[in-house]
Amino acid sequence: MQVISKFTPQMEFLVSLYVFSTKSLWKKVDHGTKWRNTTAKSFDEEFLKSLQNEEILTTISCVHSAVLQGETGESIEDLLSWISETENLPPSLPTINQLPAEPPVPIMETGPILEQWHRKYFSVLDPRIFQELNTQHLKTEEALSQLNEVEVIEKTTRGFYLENQPDEQKVFLLPQYHSRPVVLYSYGENQLFYQYAADGITGPGQSIPPESMRAQQALSDENRIKILKFLAEGQPETFKKIHEYSGLAKSTVHHHLISLRAAGLVRIHISPGRPESFSYREEGLTEMERKIKKYITS
């Protein structure tokens, strides 16, 4: 298995638009419904309607796959230039996330949408965000030169534990800001992409980095503590087992596991050909204490 750390502004650019246009994420991420509705006021109805068109969204996802695989340069200007000259994905480019080999509409037709998103939203973001995302990438790159790759993946993603991966597997670790605390996961033939939450960045309206608060927030719910106790009693358990134990709705259990994983309190075991399973990540409590002390005394 080969693990690669990477960051370009294009990645964050497309993550930000993905969060903006994906309603199912708004209640799960820090940039939630309020952010989406406030940001939407800067755009006209034609732009907002275009982001409800499934063919357009699928084509933008195809663009995202090209960005993840390094086909489009690094800067937003590089990306917009590539889009203006491109109709279909290169035939040699592997597909990811079961996307179609040919986008539903010509890629160049997404240019006006992406250009407007850049001009009215992305280009006016605090440059510090991109500096800190790049710093996170460099820290991960350094860790990969010193530590076991599985350990680096688990620590960077706060709980994704990859087991029994084939030698030819490539894993890309990509920091992102707009989808925190959700880890965005993409896959292709012998390729895994984890766009993980860069929780050390203090965003607008935040005085404390989210990484210092996730565990306290996760532990404020009685059902989450019960789930942790269940996981701490034995071997890794499947979602089905956790759902049966909790007696809660599947969507509620899913939400609780996202919160616990984001807090670094749950480990997700991922192995080819087997369902995901979950275990208690004891070191998450130690990390929580260390980060709070560091913030208070700094």
Short mmCIF file of C-alpha atoms in Angstrom, two decimals:
data_model
loop_
_atom_site.label_atom_id
_atom_site.label_comp_id
_atom_site.label_asym_id
_atom_site.label_seq_id
_atom_site.Cartn_x
_atom_site.Cartn_y
_atom_site.Cartn_z
CA MET A 1 0.00 0.00 0.00
CA GLN A 2 1.27 3.45 -0.94
CA VAL A 3 0.01 6.47 1.02
CA ILE A 4 0.26 9.97 -0.46
CA SER A 5 -0.48 13.34 1.15
CA LYS A 6 -1.63 16.05 -1.23
CA PHE A 7 -3.29 19.45 -1.28
CA THR A 8 -4.23 21.96 -3.98
CA PRO A 9 -6.73 24.86 -3.77
CA GLN A 10 -8.78 23.12 -6.48
CA MET A 11 -9.66 20.36 -4.05
CA GLU A 12 -11.11 22.76 -1.50
CA PHE A 13 -12.84 24.71 -4.26
CA LEU A 14 -14.85 21.67 -5.34
CA VAL A 15 -15.47 20.49 -1.78
CA SER A 16 -16.99 23.88 -0.94
CA LEU A 17 -19.36 23.71 -3.92
CA TYR A 18 -20.23 20.09 -3.13
CA VAL A 19 -21.24 21.00 0.44
CA PHE A 20 -23.20 24.02 -0.82
CA SER A 21 -25.18 21.90 -3.31
CA THR A 22 -25.72 18.74 -1.20
CA LYS A 23 -28.71 19.17 1.11
CA SER A 24 -28.09 15.85 2.89
CA LEU A 25 -24.84 17.28 4.28
CA TRP A 26 -26.17 20.54 5.70
CA LYS A 27 -27.14 19.08 9.09
CA LYS A 28 -23.94 17.04 9.37
CA VAL A 29 -21.24 19.64 8.74
CA ASP A 30 -20.03 22.78 10.50
CA HIS A 31 -20.77 24.73 7.32
CA GLY A 32 -24.44 23.86 7.60
CA THR A 33 -27.85 25.18 6.60
CA LYS A 34 -27.25 28.70 7.92
CA TRP A 35 -24.00 29.04 5.95
CA ARG A 36 -25.64 27.65 2.81
CA ASN A 37 -28.62 30.00 2.99
CA THR A 38 -26.46 33.04 3.72
CA THR A 39 -24.11 32.20 0.86
CA ALA A 40 -27.03 31.56 -1.52
CA LYS A 41 -28.05 35.23 -1.26
CA SER A 42 -25.03 36.14 -3.40
CA PHE A 43 -26.29 34.10 -6.36
CA ASP A 44 -29.21 34.42 -8.78
CA GLU A 45 -31.97 31.87 -9.31
CA GLU A 46 -30.45 30.57 -12.53
CA PHE A 47 -27.25 29.60 -10.70
CA LEU A 48 -29.15 27.94 -7.84
CA LYS A 49 -31.40 26.00 -10.24
CA SER A 50 -28.38 24.74 -12.17
CA LEU A 51 -27.16 23.09 -8.97
CA GLN A 52 -30.42 21.10 -8.80
CA ASN A 53 -29.76 19.59 -12.24
CA GLU A 54 -28.51 16.02 -11.73
CA GLU A 55 -26.66 15.95 -15.06
CA ILE A 56 -24.77 19.12 -14.15
CA LEU A 57 -23.96 17.80 -10.67
CA THR A 58 -22.72 14.48 -12.07
CA THR A 59 -20.51 16.31 -14.55
CA ILE A 60 -19.07 18.49 -11.76
CA SER A 61 -18.37 15.24 -9.88
CA CYS A 62 -16.47 14.04 -12.96
CA VAL A 63 -14.45 17.25 -12.83
CA HIS A 64 -13.78 16.54 -9.15
CA SER A 65 -12.46 13.08 -10.06
CA ALA A 66 -10.05 14.66 -12.55
CA VAL A 67 -8.87 17.11 -9.87
CA LEU A 68 -8.30 14.31 -7.35
CA GLN A 69 -6.19 12.45 -9.90
CA GLY A 70 -4.03 15.46 -10.77
CA GLU A 71 -5.29 16.12 -14.31
CA THR A 72 -6.10 19.81 -13.93
CA GLY A 73 -3.05 21.59 -12.48
CA GLU A 74 -3.14 23.24 -9.05
CA SER A 75 -4.64 26.74 -9.12
CA ILE A 76 -8.29 27.64 -9.69
CA GLU A 77 -7.19 29.45 -12.85
CA ASP A 78 -5.60 26.21 -14.10
CA LEU A 79 -8.86 24.38 -13.44
CA LEU A 80 -11.09 26.93 -15.18
CA SER A 81 -8.74 26.96 -18.18
CA TRP A 82 -8.82 23.14 -18.35
CA ILE A 83 -12.62 23.14 -18.17
CA SER A 84 -12.94 25.71 -20.97
CA GLU A 85 -11.00 23.42 -23.31
CA THR A 86 -12.40 20.02 -22.21
CA GLU A 87 -15.49 18.14 -23.36
CA ASN A 88 -14.89 14.66 -21.90
CA LEU A 89 -12.55 13.06 -19.39
CA PRO A 90 -9.31 11.64 -20.85
CA PRO A 91 -9.94 7.99 -21.86
CA SER A 92 -6.90 6.91 -19.82
CA LEU A 93 -8.27 8.43 -16.60
CA PRO A 94 -9.64 5.75 -14.23
CA THR A 95 -13.22 6.33 -13.11
CA ILE A 96 -13.96 6.79 -9.41
CA ASN A 97 -17.15 6.51 -7.36
CA GLN A 98 -18.79 4.57 -10.21
CA LEU A 99 -19.12 7.79 -12.21
CA PRO A 100 -19.76 7.44 -15.95
CA ALA A 101 -16.72 7.34 -18.21
CA GLU A 102 -18.33 10.15 -20.22
CA PRO A 103 -20.02 13.03 -18.34
CA PRO A 104 -23.75 13.57 -19.04
CA VAL A 105 -23.02 17.05 -20.43
CA PRO A 106 -19.79 18.45 -21.92
CA ILE A 107 -17.40 19.47 -19.14
CA MET A 108 -16.98 22.93 -20.64
CA GLU A 109 -20.66 23.65 -19.92
CA THR A 110 -19.89 23.66 -16.18
CA GLY A 111 -17.40 26.50 -16.69
CA PRO A 112 -19.82 29.42 -16.09
CA ILE A 113 -21.11 27.77 -12.88
CA LEU A 114 -17.65 27.15 -11.46
CA GLU A 115 -16.38 30.56 -12.54
CA GLN A 116 -19.28 32.26 -10.76
CA TRP A 117 -18.72 30.18 -7.61
CA HIS A 118 -15.08 31.23 -7.62
CA ARG A 119 -15.78 34.92 -8.26
CA LYS A 120 -18.61 35.39 -5.78
CA TYR A 121 -17.56 33.04 -2.97
CA PHE A 122 -14.30 31.15 -3.11
CA SER A 123 -11.97 33.97 -4.18
CA VAL A 124 -12.93 36.12 -1.16
CA LEU A 125 -12.22 33.47 1.49
CA ASP A 126 -9.54 34.15 4.09
CA PRO A 127 -6.19 33.08 2.51
CA ARG A 128 -5.20 31.73 5.94
CA ILE A 129 -7.52 28.77 5.35
CA PHE A 130 -5.46 27.60 2.38
CA GLN A 131 -2.18 28.24 4.17
CA GLU A 132 -3.30 26.08 7.08
CA LEU A 133 -4.63 23.35 4.80
CA ASN A 134 -1.25 23.23 3.10
CA THR A 135 0.46 23.14 6.51
CA GLN A 136 -1.72 20.16 7.46
CA HIS A 137 -0.70 18.44 4.23
CA LEU A 138 2.99 19.02 4.98
CA LYS A 139 2.59 17.66 8.52
CA THR A 140 0.98 14.52 7.16
CA GLU A 141 3.73 14.17 4.58
CA GLU A 142 6.32 14.42 7.34
CA ALA A 143 4.48 11.83 9.44
CA LEU A 144 4.49 9.43 6.50
CA SER A 145 8.28 9.63 6.39
CA GLN A 146 8.55 8.67 10.06
CA LEU A 147 5.60 6.43 11.04
CA ASN A 148 3.73 3.34 9.90
CA GLU A 149 1.37 4.18 7.01
CA VAL A 150 -1.69 2.55 8.60
CA GLU A 151 -1.03 4.52 11.78
CA VAL A 152 -0.77 7.80 9.85
CA ILE A 153 -4.05 7.15 8.01
CA GLU A 154 -5.81 6.30 11.28
CA LYS A 155 -4.50 9.37 13.09
CA THR A 156 -5.02 11.80 10.22
CA THR A 157 -8.60 10.72 9.54
CA ARG A 158 -9.32 10.35 13.27
CA GLY A 159 -10.31 6.72 13.13
CA PHE A 160 -10.20 5.13 9.64
CA TYR A 161 -8.19 1.94 10.13
CA LEU A 162 -7.29 0.16 6.88
CA GLU A 163 -6.60 -3.57 7.16
CA ASN A 164 -5.39 -6.20 4.67
CA GLN A 165 -5.01 -3.73 1.81
CA PRO A 166 -3.36 -5.00 -1.42
CA ASP A 167 0.20 -3.90 -2.18
CA GLU A 168 -0.92 -2.00 -5.31
CA GLN A 169 -3.45 0.10 -3.36
CA LYS A 170 -2.85 3.87 -3.35
CA VAL A 171 -4.36 5.93 -0.55
CA PHE A 172 -4.53 9.72 -0.88
CA LEU A 173 -4.89 11.86 2.25
CA LEU A 174 -6.35 15.26 1.36
CA PRO A 175 -7.14 17.92 4.00
CA GLN A 176 -10.39 19.85 3.64
CA TYR A 177 -12.17 22.61 5.54
CA HIS A 178 -15.74 23.00 4.24
CA SER A 179 -17.03 19.49 5.02
CA ARG A 180 -15.76 19.26 8.60
CA PRO A 181 -16.22 16.98 10.53
CA VAL A 182 -17.33 14.62 7.73
CA VAL A 183 -14.59 12.72 5.90
CA LEU A 184 -15.36 12.63 2.17
CA TYR A 185 -14.48 9.25 0.71
CA SER A 186 -13.89 8.43 -2.96
CA TYR A 187 -12.68 5.21 -4.51
CA GLY A 188 -11.53 3.75 -7.81
CA GLU A 189 -9.53 0.78 -9.00
CA ASN A 190 -6.64 0.49 -6.52
CA GLN A 191 -7.26 4.07 -5.38
CA LEU A 192 -8.78 5.44 -2.16
CA PHE A 193 -9.21 9.16 -1.52
CA TYR A 194 -9.87 10.45 2.01
CA GLN A 195 -10.65 14.17 2.17
CA TYR A 196 -10.32 14.46 5.92
CA ALA A 197 -11.41 17.25 8.25
CA ALA A 198 -8.65 19.73 9.07
CA ASP A 199 -10.00 20.42 12.55
CA GLY A 200 -7.05 22.48 13.71
CA ILE A 201 -8.25 25.49 11.67
CA THR A 202 -10.25 28.12 13.52
CA GLY A 203 -13.00 29.32 11.20
CA PRO A 204 -15.11 32.51 11.18
CA GLY A 205 -17.00 32.94 14.44
CA GLN A 206 -14.86 30.31 16.19
CA SER A 207 -12.49 31.19 19.03
CA ILE A 208 -11.43 27.58 19.68
CA PRO A 209 -10.29 25.05 17.02
CA PRO A 210 -12.98 22.36 16.51
CA GLU A 211 -10.48 19.63 17.39
CA SER A 212 -10.53 20.90 20.98
CA MET A 213 -14.31 20.64 21.22
CA ARG A 214 -15.42 17.55 19.26
CA ALA A 215 -15.00 15.03 22.07
CA GLN A 216 -16.86 17.12 24.66
CA GLN A 217 -19.71 17.62 22.19
CA ALA A 218 -19.80 13.89 21.36
CA LEU A 219 -19.85 12.90 25.04
CA SER A 220 -22.72 15.26 25.86
CA ASP A 221 -25.24 12.68 24.59
CA GLU A 222 -26.21 9.69 26.76
CA ASN A 223 -26.81 7.38 23.77
CA ARG A 224 -23.34 8.04 22.40
CA ILE A 225 -21.79 7.11 25.74
CA LYS A 226 -23.85 3.90 25.72
CA ILE A 227 -22.54 3.09 22.24
CA LEU A 228 -18.96 3.70 23.41
CA LYS A 229 -19.50 1.41 26.40
CA PHE A 230 -20.85 -1.30 24.10
CA LEU A 231 -17.85 -1.00 21.77
CA ALA A 232 -15.38 -0.97 24.68
CA GLU A 233 -16.64 -4.33 25.96
CA GLY A 234 -15.39 -6.52 23.12
CA GLN A 235 -14.32 -6.91 19.52
CA PRO A 236 -15.16 -4.52 16.66
CA GLU A 237 -18.87 -4.54 15.88
CA THR A 238 -20.78 -3.98 12.63
CA PHE A 239 -23.26 -1.17 12.15
CA LYS A 240 -26.04 -3.77 12.25
CA LYS A 241 -24.97 -4.97 15.71
CA ILE A 242 -24.67 -1.41 17.03
CA HIS A 243 -28.10 -0.56 15.63
CA GLU A 244 -29.65 -3.64 17.27
CA TYR A 245 -28.00 -2.86 20.61
CA SER A 246 -29.00 0.80 20.68
CA GLY A 247 -32.63 0.38 19.70
CA LEU A 248 -32.41 3.71 17.87
CA ALA A 249 -33.31 4.58 14.29
CA LYS A 250 -30.59 3.77 11.75
CA SER A 251 -30.22 7.43 10.80
CA THR A 252 -29.71 8.35 14.48
CA VAL A 253 -27.07 5.66 14.97
CA HIS A 254 -25.32 6.83 11.82
CA HIS A 255 -25.31 10.41 13.14
CA HIS A 256 -23.94 9.28 16.52
CA LEU A 257 -21.14 7.28 14.89
CA ILE A 258 -20.17 10.28 12.73
CA SER A 259 -19.93 12.43 15.89
CA LEU A 260 -17.92 9.81 17.78
CA ARG A 261 -15.55 9.22 14.87
CA ALA A 262 -15.08 12.97 14.35
CA ALA A 263 -14.18 13.23 18.02
CA GLY A 264 -11.57 10.49 17.63
CA LEU A 265 -13.45 8.16 19.99
CA VAL A 266 -14.40 5.46 17.47
CA ARG A 267 -12.24 3.55 15.01
CA ILE A 268 -13.68 2.32 11.68
CA HIS A 269 -12.10 -0.94 10.48
CA ILE A 270 -11.98 -1.18 6.67
CA SER A 271 -10.94 -4.42 5.01
CA PRO A 272 -11.54 -5.59 1.41
CA GLY A 273 -14.54 -7.85 1.05
CA ARG A 274 -15.80 -7.31 4.59
CA PRO A 275 -18.39 -4.91 6.04
CA GLU A 276 -17.08 -1.97 8.03
CA SER A 277 -16.86 -2.51 11.76
CA PHE A 278 -16.40 -0.12 14.67
CA SER A 279 -14.34 -0.22 17.86
CA TYR A 280 -13.67 2.06 20.82
CA ARG A 281 -10.64 4.31 20.29
CA GLU A 282 -9.37 4.79 23.82
CA GLU A 283 -6.58 7.20 22.90
CA GLY A 284 -9.25 9.68 21.79
CA LEU A 285 -9.88 10.66 25.42
CA THR A 286 -6.16 11.21 26.01
CA GLU A 287 -5.93 13.34 22.86
CA MET A 288 -8.94 15.37 24.02
CA GLU A 289 -7.31 16.17 27.35
CA ARG A 290 -4.01 17.08 25.69
CA LYS A 291 -5.64 19.44 23.17
CA ILE A 292 -7.72 21.21 25.82
CA LYS A 293 -4.67 21.70 28.04
CA LYS A 294 -2.68 23.00 25.08
CA TYR A 295 -5.38 25.54 24.23
CA ILE A 296 -5.85 26.71 27.83
CA THR A 297 -2.14 27.13 28.56
CA SER A 298 -1.02 28.54 25.20
#
